[in-house]
Amino acid sequence: MAGKKLEAFREWFTPRKRLWAGIGLFAIAIAVPFFSPGTTTAWLIGPATVFFLGRFIPDTNGRR
């Protein structure tokens, strides 16, 4: 059951969506400290980097 849900999510979470998710997380990590000083969002930088750079990893499951 969980395998089917994970595979459906992988198909839905396309490289373009990964790019925008990464950009969105970077924007949140930059904007939140401006509005709420003292709030740290450094923990968002890791996932943002993974999503942003994951967009550029070639798809090896496609046809060659």
mmCIF file of C-alpha atoms in Angstrom:
data_model
loop_
_atom_site.group_PDB
_atom_site.id
_atom_site.type_symbol
_atom_site.label_atom_id
_atom_site.label_comp_id
_atom_site.label_asym_id
_atom_site.label_seq_id
_atom_site.Cartn_x
_atom_site.Cartn_y
_atom_site.Cartn_z
ATOM 1 C CA MET A 1 0.000 0.000 0.000
ATOM 2 C CA ALA A 2 2.674 2.515 0.975
ATOM 3 C CA GLY A 3 4.718 1.578 -2.094
ATOM 4 C CA LYS A 4 1.890 2.578 -4.422
ATOM 5 C CA LYS A 5 1.451 5.914 -2.688
ATOM 6 C CA LEU A 6 5.173 6.624 -2.846
ATOM 7 C CA GLU A 7 5.308 5.765 -6.542
ATOM 8 C CA ALA A 8 2.302 7.999 -7.235
ATOM 9 C CA PHE A 9 4.007 10.842 -5.373
ATOM 10 C CA ARG A 10 7.225 10.345 -7.356
ATOM 11 C CA GLU A 11 5.302 10.569 -10.612
ATOM 12 C CA TRP A 12 3.486 13.704 -9.423
ATOM 13 C CA PHE A 13 6.607 15.442 -8.033
ATOM 14 C CA THR A 14 8.121 16.261 -11.405
ATOM 15 C CA PRO A 15 11.454 18.056 -11.865
ATOM 16 C CA ARG A 16 9.632 21.335 -12.520
ATOM 17 C CA LYS A 17 7.706 20.986 -9.249
ATOM 18 C CA ARG A 18 10.965 20.172 -7.446
ATOM 19 C CA LEU A 19 12.517 23.360 -8.824
ATOM 20 C CA TRP A 20 9.630 25.520 -7.638
ATOM 21 C CA ALA A 21 9.497 23.775 -4.264
ATOM 22 C CA GLY A 22 13.210 24.526 -3.773
ATOM 23 C CA ILE A 23 12.795 28.157 -4.824
ATOM 24 C CA GLY A 24 9.797 28.497 -2.507
ATOM 25 C CA LEU A 25 11.680 27.078 0.475
ATOM 26 C CA PHE A 26 14.640 29.393 -0.214
ATOM 27 C CA ALA A 27 12.249 32.356 -0.378
ATOM 28 C CA ILE A 28 10.633 31.376 2.929
ATOM 29 C CA ALA A 29 14.043 30.908 4.561
ATOM 30 C CA ILE A 30 15.063 34.406 3.437
ATOM 31 C CA ALA A 31 11.755 36.216 4.079
ATOM 32 C CA VAL A 32 10.782 34.920 7.536
ATOM 33 C CA PRO A 33 13.730 36.513 9.416
ATOM 34 C CA PHE A 34 12.814 39.903 7.921
ATOM 35 C CA PHE A 35 9.302 39.735 9.367
ATOM 36 C CA SER A 36 10.155 37.944 12.590
ATOM 37 C CA PRO A 37 13.704 38.701 13.764
ATOM 38 C CA GLY A 38 15.119 36.010 15.970
ATOM 39 C CA THR A 39 13.341 33.247 14.087
ATOM 40 C CA THR A 40 15.757 30.849 12.509
ATOM 41 C CA THR A 41 14.841 29.023 9.338
ATOM 42 C CA ALA A 42 18.259 27.514 8.682
ATOM 43 C CA TRP A 43 16.693 24.055 8.733
ATOM 44 C CA LEU A 44 14.893 24.943 5.480
ATOM 45 C CA ILE A 45 18.143 25.425 3.553
ATOM 46 C CA GLY A 46 18.896 21.670 3.385
ATOM 47 C CA PRO A 47 15.567 20.556 1.895
ATOM 48 C CA ALA A 48 15.529 23.594 -0.399
ATOM 49 C CA THR A 49 18.948 22.664 -1.740
ATOM 50 C CA VAL A 50 17.947 19.031 -2.258
ATOM 51 C CA PHE A 51 14.763 19.974 -4.125
ATOM 52 C CA PHE A 52 16.449 22.705 -6.176
ATOM 53 C CA LEU A 53 19.446 20.610 -7.226
ATOM 54 C CA GLY A 54 17.299 17.485 -7.609
ATOM 55 C CA ARG A 55 15.625 19.196 -10.535
ATOM 56 C CA PHE A 56 18.858 18.923 -12.522
ATOM 57 C CA ILE A 57 19.431 15.195 -11.954
ATOM 58 C CA PRO A 58 18.610 13.372 -15.205
ATOM 59 C CA ASP A 59 15.787 10.857 -15.241
ATOM 60 C CA THR A 60 17.310 7.413 -15.697
ATOM 61 C CA ASN A 61 13.967 5.601 -15.904
ATOM 62 C CA GLY A 62 13.005 7.157 -19.222
ATOM 63 C CA ARG A 63 13.753 5.778 -22.646
ATOM 64 C CA ARG A 64 17.242 6.101 -23.999
#
